[in-house]
PDB file of C-alpha atoms in Angstrom:
ATOM      1  CA  MET G 202     -66.590 148.929  52.332  1.00  0.00           C
ATOM      2  CA  ARG G 203     -64.586 150.046  55.340  1.00  0.00           C
ATOM      3  CA  VAL G 204     -63.653 147.914  58.340  1.00  0.00           C
ATOM      4  CA  GLU G 205     -62.226 149.180  61.619  1.00  0.00           C
ATOM      5  CA  TYR G 206     -61.422 147.234  64.760  1.00  0.00           C
ATOM      6  CA  ALA G 207     -59.373 148.562  67.684  1.00  0.00           C
ATOM      7  CA  ASP G 208     -55.819 149.234  66.496  1.00  0.00           C
ATOM      8  CA  TYR G 209     -55.733 146.402  63.953  1.00  0.00           C
ATOM      9  CA  VAL G 210     -54.342 147.059  60.475  1.00  0.00           C
ATOM     10  CA  VAL G 211     -56.907 146.160  57.804  1.00  0.00           C
ATOM     11  CA  SER G 212     -55.868 144.836  54.391  1.00  0.00           C
ATOM     12  CA  PHE G 213     -57.635 143.325  51.396  1.00  0.00           C
ATOM     13  CA  SER G 214     -56.209 140.065  50.096  1.00  0.00           C
ATOM     14  CA  ASP G 215     -55.930 139.184  46.422  1.00  0.00           C
ATOM     15  CA  GLU G 216     -56.634 135.601  47.431  1.00  0.00           C
ATOM     16  CA  ALA G 217     -60.303 134.635  47.210  1.00  0.00           C
ATOM     17  CA  ILE G 218     -62.181 131.988  49.192  1.00  0.00           C
ATOM     18  CA  GLU G 219     -63.634 129.280  46.972  1.00  0.00           C
ATOM     19  CA  MET G 220     -66.918 127.771  48.087  1.00  0.00           C
ATOM     20  CA  VAL G 221     -66.904 123.966  48.122  1.00  0.00           C
ATOM     21  CA  PRO G 222     -69.614 121.531  46.954  1.00  0.00           C
ATOM     22  CA  THR G 223     -71.544 120.321  49.981  1.00  0.00           C
ATOM     23  CA  LEU G 224     -73.889 117.365  50.378  1.00  0.00           C
ATOM     24  CA  VAL G 225     -76.266 117.643  53.317  1.00  0.00           C
ATOM     25  CA  PHE G 226     -77.948 114.483  54.633  1.00  0.00           C
ATOM     26  CA  GLU G 227     -81.126 116.059  56.027  1.00  0.00           C
ATOM     27  CA  LYS G 228     -82.763 112.966  57.496  1.00  0.00           C
ATOM     28  CA  VAL G 229     -83.879 109.380  57.015  1.00  0.00           C
ATOM     29  CA  ASP G 230     -87.682 109.293  57.311  1.00  0.00           C
ATOM     30  CA  ARG G 231     -89.947 106.565  58.713  1.00  0.00           C
ATOM     31  CA  ASP G 232     -89.956 104.799  55.313  1.00  0.00           C
ATOM     32  CA  ARG G 233     -86.103 104.830  55.344  1.00  0.00           C
ATOM     33  CA  ALA G 234     -86.075 107.260  52.429  1.00  0.00           C
ATOM     34  CA  LEU G 235     -83.009 109.476  52.409  1.00  0.00           C
ATOM     35  CA  HIS G 236     -83.464 113.257  52.204  1.00  0.00           C
ATOM     36  CA  LEU G 237     -80.508 114.978  50.485  1.00  0.00           C
ATOM     37  CA  ARG G 238     -79.709 118.611  49.771  1.00  0.00           C
ATOM     38  CA  LEU G 239     -76.905 120.091  47.683  1.00  0.00           C
ATOM     39  CA  ALA G 240     -75.258 123.374  48.595  1.00  0.00           C
ATOM     40  CA  CYS G 241     -72.007 125.306  48.321  1.00  0.00           C
ATOM     41  CA  SER G 242     -70.363 126.375  51.563  1.00  0.00           C
ATOM     42  CA  ILE G 243     -67.185 127.602  53.232  1.00  0.00           C
ATOM     43  CA  PRO G 244     -65.320 125.016  55.363  1.00  0.00           C
ATOM     44  CA  GLY G 245     -65.365 125.988  59.014  1.00  0.00           C
ATOM     45  CA  TYR G 246     -68.702 127.807  58.738  1.00  0.00           C
ATOM     46  CA  ASP G 247     -72.268 126.606  58.981  1.00  0.00           C
ATOM     47  CA  VAL G 248     -73.403 125.170  55.660  1.00  0.00           C
ATOM     48  CA  ASP G 249     -75.989 127.924  55.086  1.00  0.00           C
ATOM     49  CA  PHE G 250     -73.976 130.806  56.530  1.00  0.00           C
ATOM     50  CA  VAL G 251     -73.180 132.504  53.200  1.00  0.00           C
ATOM     51  CA  THR G 252     -76.666 132.233  51.710  1.00  0.00           C
ATOM     52  CA  ASP G 253     -78.594 133.034  54.902  1.00  0.00           C
ATOM     53  CA  PHE G 254     -76.702 136.271  55.496  1.00  0.00           C
ATOM     54  CA  ASP G 255     -75.829 137.178  51.893  1.00  0.00           C
ATOM     55  CA  VAL G 256     -72.143 137.240  52.817  1.00  0.00           C
ATOM     56  CA  ASN G 257     -69.582 138.316  50.205  1.00  0.00           C
ATOM     57  CA  TRP G 258     -66.445 138.814  52.336  1.00  0.00           C
ATOM     58  CA  VAL G 259     -64.767 137.009  55.215  1.00  0.00           C
ATOM     59  CA  ALA G 260     -62.597 138.881  57.740  1.00  0.00           C
ATOM     60  CA  SER G 261     -59.825 136.973  59.534  1.00  0.00           C
ATOM     61  CA  LEU G 262     -58.123 138.304  62.680  1.00  0.00           C
ATOM     62  CA  LEU G 263     -54.437 137.398  62.658  1.00  0.00           C
ATOM     63  CA  PRO G 264     -52.125 137.169  65.722  1.00  0.00           C
ATOM     64  CA  ASP G 265     -49.982 140.143  64.616  1.00  0.00           C
ATOM     65  CA  ARG G 266     -52.937 142.534  64.983  1.00  0.00           C
ATOM     66  CA  GLN G 267     -54.034 142.413  61.388  1.00  0.00           C
ATOM     67  CA  ILE G 268     -57.403 141.926  59.769  1.00  0.00           C
ATOM     68  CA  VAL G 269     -57.332 140.338  56.321  1.00  0.00           C
ATOM     69  CA  LEU G 270     -60.427 140.529  54.138  1.00  0.00           C
ATOM     70  CA  LYS G 271     -60.985 137.904  51.437  1.00  0.00           C
ATOM     71  CA  ARG G 272     -63.747 137.947  48.851  1.00  0.00           C
ATOM     72  CA  ILE G 273     -65.981 134.881  48.597  1.00  0.00           C
ATOM     73  CA  VAL G 274     -66.272 133.368  45.128  1.00  0.00           C
ATOM     74  CA  GLN G 275     -69.930 132.401  44.861  1.00  0.00           C
ATOM     75  CA  ALA G 276     -70.803 129.090  43.194  1.00  0.00           C
ATOM     76  CA  SER G 277     -73.940 127.686  41.605  1.00  0.00           C
ATOM     77  CA  VAL G 278     -75.362 124.315  42.617  1.00  0.00           C
ATOM     78  CA  ASP G 279     -77.443 123.831  39.440  1.00  0.00           C
ATOM     79  CA  GLU G 280     -74.814 121.758  37.635  1.00  0.00           C
ATOM     80  CA  LEU G 281     -74.029 119.780  40.789  1.00  0.00           C
ATOM     81  CA  ALA G 282     -77.718 119.024  41.281  1.00  0.00           C
ATOM     82  CA  GLN G 283     -78.098 117.750  37.723  1.00  0.00           C
ATOM     83  CA  THR G 284     -75.060 115.486  38.121  1.00  0.00           C
ATOM     84  CA  MET G 285     -76.442 114.151  41.398  1.00  0.00           C
ATOM     85  CA  TRP G 286     -79.819 113.463  39.765  1.00  0.00           C
ATOM     86  CA  THR G 287     -78.128 111.481  36.975  1.00  0.00           C
ATOM     87  CA  GLN G 288     -76.204 109.414  39.525  1.00  0.00           C
ATOM     88  CA  LEU G 289     -79.310 108.649  41.575  1.00  0.00           C
ATOM     89  CA  MET G 290     -81.251 107.600  38.475  1.00  0.00           C
ATOM     90  CA  ARG G 291     -78.461 105.180  37.598  1.00  0.00           C
ATOM     91  CA  TYR G 292     -78.736 103.423  40.966  1.00  0.00           C
ATOM     92  CA  ALA G 293     -82.513 102.981  40.826  1.00  0.00           C
ATOM     93  CA  PRO G 294     -83.067  99.216  40.260  1.00  0.00           C
ATOM     94  CA  ASP G 295     -85.862  99.678  37.687  1.00  0.00           C
ATOM     95  CA  ARG G 296     -88.058 102.270  35.981  1.00  0.00           C
ATOM     96  CA  LEU G 297     -90.636 102.208  38.758  1.00  0.00           C
ATOM     97  CA  ALA G 298     -87.895 103.041  41.275  1.00  0.00           C
ATOM     98  CA  GLN G 299     -86.760 105.905  39.033  1.00  0.00           C
ATOM     99  CA  LYS G 300     -90.284 107.352  39.081  1.00  0.00           C
ATOM    100  CA  GLU G 301     -90.257 107.255  42.889  1.00  0.00           C
ATOM    101  CA  LEU G 302     -87.202 109.511  43.044  1.00  0.00           C
ATOM    102  CA  TYR G 303     -88.126 113.091  43.926  1.00  0.00           C
ATOM    103  CA  ARG G 304     -86.273 116.274  43.069  1.00  0.00           C
ATOM    104  CA  ASP G 305     -87.050 119.901  43.755  1.00  0.00           C
ATOM    105  CA  GLY G 306     -84.103 121.954  42.528  1.00  0.00           C
ATOM    106  CA  ASP G 307     -81.217 121.034  44.829  1.00  0.00           C
ATOM    107  CA  PHE G 308     -83.348 118.873  47.164  1.00  0.00           C
ATOM    108  CA  PHE G 309     -83.864 115.109  46.729  1.00  0.00           C
ATOM    109  CA  ILE G 310     -85.855 112.347  48.380  1.00  0.00           C
ATOM    110  CA  VAL G 311     -84.349 108.942  47.620  1.00  0.00           C
ATOM    111  CA  PRO G 312     -86.227 105.708  48.497  1.00  0.00           C
ATOM    112  CA  GLU G 313     -84.245 103.041  50.347  1.00  0.00           C
ATOM    113  CA  GLU G 314     -83.908 100.685  47.362  1.00  0.00           C
ATOM    114  CA  THR G 315     -81.967 103.395  45.509  1.00  0.00           C
ATOM    115  CA  ALA G 316     -80.288 105.099  48.462  1.00  0.00           C
ATOM    116  CA  ALA G 317     -78.643 101.908  49.783  1.00  0.00           C
ATOM    117  CA  PRO G 318     -76.624 101.019  46.640  1.00  0.00           C
ATOM    118  CA  PHE G 319     -75.936 104.705  45.973  1.00  0.00           C
ATOM    119  CA  LEU G 320     -74.326 105.164  49.399  1.00  0.00           C
ATOM    120  CA  GLN G 321     -72.443 101.868  49.207  1.00  0.00           C
ATOM    121  CA  GLU G 322     -70.883 102.598  45.818  1.00  0.00           C
ATOM    122  CA  GLU G 323     -70.622 106.388  45.666  1.00  0.00           C
ATOM    123  CA  LEU G 324     -69.720 107.487  49.192  1.00  0.00           C
ATOM    124  CA  PRO G 325     -65.948 106.969  48.686  1.00  0.00           C
ATOM    125  CA  SER G 326     -65.934 109.352  45.707  1.00  0.00           C
ATOM    126  CA  LEU G 327     -68.293 111.769  47.485  1.00  0.00           C
ATOM    127  CA  LEU G 328     -65.727 112.009  50.294  1.00  0.00           C
ATOM    128  CA  LEU G 329     -63.207 113.279  47.759  1.00  0.00           C
ATOM    129  CA  GLY G 330     -65.408 115.815  46.001  1.00  0.00           C
ATOM    130  CA  TYR G 331     -67.839 117.086  48.636  1.00  0.00           C
ATOM    131  CA  ARG G 332     -67.988 118.440  52.124  1.00  0.00           C
ATOM    132  CA  LEU G 333     -70.407 116.034  53.849  1.00  0.00           C
ATOM    133  CA  VAL G 334     -72.808 117.303  56.511  1.00  0.00           C
ATOM    134  CA  GLY G 335     -75.103 115.146  58.642  1.00  0.00           C
ATOM    135  CA  VAL G 336     -73.311 111.829  58.045  1.00  0.00           C
ATOM    136  CA  GLU G 337     -74.398 110.635  61.495  1.00  0.00           C
ATOM    137  CA  ARG G 338     -77.902 110.278  60.037  1.00  0.00           C
ATOM    138  CA  LEU G 339     -76.711 107.404  57.808  1.00  0.00           C
ATOM    139  CA  ARG G 340     -76.685 104.926  60.683  1.00  0.00           C
ATOM    140  CA  ASN G 341     -79.963 103.464  59.477  1.00  0.00           C
ATOM    141  CA  TYR G 342     -78.107 102.356  56.365  1.00  0.00           C
ATOM    142  CA  GLN G 343     -75.203 100.974  58.424  1.00  0.00           C
ATOM    143  CA  VAL G 344     -72.841 103.200  56.469  1.00  0.00           C
ATOM    144  CA  LYS G 345     -70.514 105.828  57.880  1.00  0.00           C
ATOM    145  CA  PRO G 346     -67.344 107.625  56.799  1.00  0.00           C
ATOM    146  CA  VAL G 347     -64.429 106.750  59.090  1.00  0.00           C
ATOM    147  CA  GLU G 348     -61.206 108.672  59.707  1.00  0.00           C
ATOM    148  CA  PRO G 349     -58.424 106.036  59.790  1.00  0.00           C
ATOM    149  CA  LYS G 350     -55.688 106.075  62.428  1.00  0.00           C
ATOM    150  CA  LEU G 351     -52.333 104.657  61.397  1.00  0.00           C
ATOM    151  CA  TYR G 352     -49.747 103.170  63.778  1.00  0.00           C
ATOM    152  CA  ILE G 353     -46.350 102.111  62.402  1.00  0.00           C
ATOM    153  CA  SER G 354     -43.350 100.349  63.945  1.00  0.00           C
ATOM    154  CA  LEU G 355     -40.361  99.859  61.614  1.00  0.00           C
ATOM    155  CA  ARG G 356     -36.796  98.546  61.753  1.00  0.00           C
ATOM    156  CA  SER G 357     -34.038  99.291  59.255  1.00  0.00           C
ATOM    157  CA  GLY G 358     -33.031  96.962  56.419  1.00  0.00           C
ATOM    158  CA  ILE G 359     -30.426  97.482  53.704  1.00  0.00           C
ATOM    159  CA  HIS G 360     -32.624  99.131  51.078  1.00  0.00           C
ATOM    160  CA  PHE G 361     -35.930  99.319  52.886  1.00  0.00           C
ATOM    161  CA  LEU G 362     -37.728  99.304  56.224  1.00  0.00           C
ATOM    162  CA  GLU G 363     -39.803  96.443  57.595  1.00  0.00           C
ATOM    163  CA  GLY G 364     -42.152  96.100  60.524  1.00  0.00           C
ATOM    164  CA  GLU G 365     -45.734  96.304  61.710  1.00  0.00           C
ATOM    165  CA  LEU G 366     -48.570  98.483  60.482  1.00  0.00           C
ATOM    166  CA  LYS G 367     -51.907  98.693  62.238  1.00  0.00           C
ATOM    167  CA  LEU G 368     -54.850 100.617  60.892  1.00  0.00           C
ATOM    168  CA  ASN G 369     -57.489 101.557  63.432  1.00  0.00           C
ATOM    169  CA  LEU G 370     -61.024 102.146  62.138  1.00  0.00           C
ATOM    170  CA  ASP G 371     -63.556 103.304  64.684  1.00  0.00           C
ATOM    171  CA  GLY G 372     -61.718 101.458  67.478  1.00  0.00           C
ATOM    172  CA  GLU G 373     -61.044  98.251  65.514  1.00  0.00           C
ATOM    173  CA  SER G 374     -57.602  97.184  64.241  1.00  0.00           C
ATOM    174  CA  PHE G 375     -56.932  95.760  60.769  1.00  0.00           C
ATOM    175  CA  MET G 376     -53.881  94.233  59.126  1.00  0.00           C
ATOM    176  CA  LEU G 377     -52.946  95.829  55.813  1.00  0.00           C
ATOM    177  CA  ALA G 378     -53.389  92.726  53.612  1.00  0.00           C
ATOM    178  CA  ASP G 379     -56.887  92.018  54.978  1.00  0.00           C
ATOM    179  CA  LEU G 380     -57.882  95.658  54.668  1.00  0.00           C
ATOM    180  CA  LEU G 381     -56.745  95.992  51.045  1.00  0.00           C
ATOM    181  CA  LYS G 382     -58.390  92.718  50.011  1.00  0.00           C
ATOM    182  CA  GLN G 383     -61.737  93.710  51.495  1.00  0.00           C
ATOM    183  CA  TYR G 384     -61.628  97.276  50.199  1.00  0.00           C
ATOM    184  CA  ARG G 385     -60.722  96.298  46.630  1.00  0.00           C
ATOM    185  CA  LYS G 386     -63.632  93.879  46.549  1.00  0.00           C
ATOM    186  CA  HIS G 387     -66.351  95.993  48.196  1.00  0.00           C
ATOM    187  CA  ARG G 388     -65.019  99.596  48.304  1.00  0.00           C
ATOM    188  CA  TYR G 389     -65.763  99.615  52.047  1.00  0.00           C
ATOM    189  CA  ILE G 390     -64.650  97.843  55.238  1.00  0.00           C
ATOM    190  CA  THR G 391     -67.083  95.840  57.354  1.00  0.00           C
ATOM    191  CA  LEU G 392     -66.817  96.499  61.088  1.00  0.00           C
ATOM    192  CA  SER G 393     -67.723  94.012  63.813  1.00  0.00           C
ATOM    193  CA  ASP G 394     -71.261  95.413  64.119  1.00  0.00           C
ATOM    194  CA  ASP G 395     -71.760  94.987  60.315  1.00  0.00           C
ATOM    195  CA  THR G 396     -71.467  98.738  59.751  1.00  0.00           C
ATOM    196  CA  ARG G 397     -69.816  99.568  56.429  1.00  0.00           C
ATOM    197  CA  ALA G 398     -66.910 101.924  57.094  1.00  0.00           C
ATOM    198  CA  VAL G 399     -66.114 104.101  54.093  1.00  0.00           C
ATOM    199  CA  LEU G 400     -62.641 105.587  53.729  1.00  0.00           C
ATOM    200  CA  GLY G 401     -61.404 108.197  51.313  1.00  0.00           C
ATOM    201  CA  GLU G 402     -60.474 106.469  48.065  1.00  0.00           C
ATOM    202  CA  GLY G 403     -57.194 108.328  47.695  1.00  0.00           C
ATOM    203  CA  TYR G 404     -56.072 107.288  51.188  1.00  0.00           C
ATOM    204  CA  ILE G 405     -56.450 103.554  50.592  1.00  0.00           C
ATOM    205  CA  GLU G 406     -54.794 103.733  47.168  1.00  0.00           C
ATOM    206  CA  ARG G 407     -51.812 105.566  48.651  1.00  0.00           C
ATOM    207  CA  LEU G 408     -51.607 103.101  51.547  1.00  0.00           C
ATOM    208  CA  GLY G 409     -51.490 100.159  49.136  1.00  0.00           C
ATOM    209  CA  ARG G 410     -48.910 101.872  46.945  1.00  0.00           C
ATOM    210  CA  VAL G 411     -46.529 102.816  49.769  1.00  0.00           C
ATOM    211  CA  PHE G 412     -46.588  99.605  51.828  1.00  0.00           C
ATOM    212  CA  GLN G 413     -45.972  96.074  50.582  1.00  0.00           C
ATOM    213  CA  PRO G 414     -47.694  93.389  52.706  1.00  0.00           C
ATOM    214  CA  LEU G 415     -45.421  90.519  53.798  1.00  0.00           C
ATOM    215  CA  GLN G 416     -46.102  87.113  55.284  1.00  0.00           C
ATOM    216  CA  GLY G 417     -46.938  87.114  58.968  1.00  0.00           C
ATOM    217  CA  GLY G 418     -48.743  90.443  58.769  1.00  0.00           C
ATOM    218  CA  GLU G 419     -45.633  92.621  58.457  1.00  0.00           C
ATOM    219  CA  VAL G 420     -45.086  95.301  55.814  1.00  0.00           C
ATOM    220  CA  ARG G 421     -42.151  96.657  53.813  1.00  0.00           C
ATOM    221  CA  ILE G 422     -41.541 100.211  52.640  1.00  0.00           C
ATOM    222  CA  SER G 423     -38.783 101.648  50.460  1.00  0.00           C
ATOM    223  CA  PHE G 424     -36.660 104.502  51.782  1.00  0.00           C
ATOM    224  CA  PHE G 425     -37.841 106.522  48.793  1.00  0.00           C
ATOM    225  CA  ASP G 426     -41.482 106.239  49.892  1.00  0.00           C
ATOM    226  CA  LEU G 427     -40.958 107.735  53.348  1.00  0.00           C
ATOM    227  CA  PRO G 428     -42.269 111.179  52.276  1.00  0.00           C
ATOM    228  CA  GLU G 429     -45.407 109.431  51.005  1.00  0.00           C
ATOM    229  CA  MET G 430     -45.739 107.666  54.353  1.00  0.00           C
ATOM    230  CA  ALA G 431     -45.478 111.008  56.141  1.00  0.00           C
ATOM    231  CA  ALA G 432     -48.286 112.336  53.926  1.00  0.00           C
ATOM    232  CA  LEU G 433     -50.568 109.606  55.347  1.00  0.00           C
ATOM    233  CA  ASN G 434     -50.373 111.448  58.709  1.00  0.00           C
ATOM    234  CA  PRO G 435     -49.680 108.442  60.965  1.00  0.00           C
ATOM    235  CA  GLN G 436     -50.615 108.862  64.615  1.00  0.00           C
ATOM    236  CA  GLN G 437     -47.414 107.132  65.726  1.00  0.00           C
ATOM    237  CA  VAL G 438     -44.161 106.078  64.041  1.00  0.00           C
ATOM    238  CA  GLU G 439     -41.633 103.982  65.943  1.00  0.00           C
ATOM    239  CA  CYS G 440     -38.385 104.019  63.946  1.00  0.00           C
ATOM    240  CA  GLN G 441     -34.989 105.267  65.105  1.00  0.00           C
ATOM    241  CA  GLU G 442     -33.944 106.346  61.595  1.00  0.00           C
ATOM    242  CA  TYR G 443     -37.256 107.908  60.534  1.00  0.00           C
ATOM    243  CA  GLU G 444     -36.596 111.576  61.307  1.00  0.00           C
ATOM    244  CA  ARG G 445     -33.046 111.463  59.943  1.00  0.00           C
ATOM    245  CA  MET G 446     -34.207 109.922  56.661  1.00  0.00           C
ATOM    246  CA  LEU G 447     -37.023 112.432  56.292  1.00  0.00           C
ATOM    247  CA  ASN G 448     -34.479 115.236  56.726  1.00  0.00           C
ATOM    248  CA  VAL G 449     -32.445 113.766  53.867  1.00  0.00           C
ATOM    249  CA  PHE G 450     -35.464 113.986  51.564  1.00  0.00           C
ATOM    250  CA  LYS G 451     -36.282 117.463  52.810  1.00  0.00           C
ATOM    251  CA  GLY G 452     -32.745 118.508  51.939  1.00  0.00           C
ATOM    252  CA  PHE G 453     -33.211 117.360  48.343  1.00  0.00           C
ATOM    253  CA  ASN G 454     -36.550 119.147  48.082  1.00  0.00           C
ATOM    254  CA  ASP G 455     -35.021 122.388  49.359  1.00  0.00           C
ATOM    255  CA  LEU G 456     -32.149 122.409  46.827  1.00  0.00           C
ATOM    256  CA  LYS G 457     -34.001 124.666  44.390  1.00  0.00           C
ATOM    257  CA  ASP G 458     -34.177 127.404  47.068  1.00  0.00           C
ATOM    258  CA  THR G 459     -30.600 126.972  48.290  1.00  0.00           C
ATOM    259  CA  PRO G 460     -28.109 129.635  47.156  1.00  0.00           C
ATOM    260  CA  LEU G 461     -25.138 128.241  45.272  1.00  0.00           C
ATOM    261  CA  GLN G 462     -21.878 128.458  47.202  1.00  0.00           C
ATOM    262  CA  GLU G 463     -18.900 129.997  45.439  1.00  0.00           C
ATOM    263  CA  VAL G 464     -17.249 127.398  43.217  1.00  0.00           C
ATOM    264  CA  LYS G 465     -13.521 127.696  42.448  1.00  0.00           C
ATOM    265  CA  VAL G 466     -13.811 126.607  38.846  1.00  0.00           C
ATOM    266  CA  LYS G 467     -12.946 128.695  35.784  1.00  0.00           C
ATOM    267  CA  ALA G 468     -16.187 127.858  33.998  1.00  0.00           C
ATOM    268  CA  VAL G 469     -19.865 128.670  33.948  1.00  0.00           C
ATOM    269  CA  LEU G 470     -21.728 125.769  35.509  1.00  0.00           C
ATOM    270  CA  ARG G 471     -24.615 124.284  33.610  1.00  0.00           C
ATOM    271  CA  PRO G 472     -27.876 124.046  35.605  1.00  0.00           C
ATOM    272  CA  TYR G 473     -27.528 120.339  36.355  1.00  0.00           C
ATOM    273  CA  GLN G 474     -23.914 120.903  37.449  1.00  0.00           C
ATOM    274  CA  ALA G 475     -25.017 123.655  39.851  1.00  0.00           C
ATOM    275  CA  GLU G 476     -27.574 121.269  41.333  1.00  0.00           C
ATOM    276  CA  GLY G 477     -24.830 118.661  41.722  1.00  0.00           C
ATOM    277  CA  VAL G 478     -22.647 121.136  43.613  1.00  0.00           C
ATOM    278  CA  LYS G 479     -25.522 121.924  45.976  1.00  0.00           C
TER     279      LYS G 479
END
C-alpha cells in the first residue's frame, strides 16, 4: 500500500491499534425489552466503521506534516458474546425468564425482568471493560452512567491536608461519606429524580482510598496521596501548597532519568547510594 498527501512525510508505525469491546444499546422496545449488540470498535470512530468499510489501517495527520499509518488489530466478538449470554442467564429470575432471553450471534433481546437487575448490578463493571454506545436509551430503566466532577478546597496541616470535597453528579452535589455509604450498599447513587447514577467502580474505590471522611462533612488526605488525588482529575483544587507538593513528588519520580552529578568521593557508589545523592 502506498499513501501520498501533499508534501507530508508518510511512515508506518510499529504500534498497532487495538480494537476495544463495545456494548451497543440498540433500543428499548414497547414491552421495555432491552436490545443489545456486542461489537469491537476503535475509540473516536463510529462503532461499525471498521466492519462496514473493511478497514485494516488508520492514517493520522500530525502537526509536523507527517502521516503515520497504524495497523488495526482485528478482534472477534464470539467469546465476548458467550460471556454476555452467561451473565444475562444468571440475572434471569427463573427458568421461564431464561427461555424468554433471545440471542442471535452477537445480538440479544433481554426482557425487562432480566434487563433491570442486569443493568443495576453489572453496569459499573461494564464501564470498566467496554466502550458503551447508546446509553441515553437506558432512561426507561432510570439508569445512566455519570461522569463525576470533583471540587476540592484544602488547607495545610502538619502531616496532612484537610478541607471540603464536593462531588457533583449530573448537577447534584454529594458529601463523600454519604456517597461512599450509598455506593457500597447499592453499587449506584440515587439522584433526586430516582435515576440510578452509575460511576466507574475504580473511581469510587480510589476516592474512598485517598480521602478520609471527617465529622462535619470535611475530609483528610495524606501528603503522600496527592499524586493519587491528581489522578482523579478534579475540576478545581483550592490549596496554596498543592502545586509545590506535587512538584516534590514529580521530582522523586524523575530521579531514575536524572543524570548523576560528579561526586568527589574515592569510591564506586552502590545504586542506592547514587539515588541518595540525586
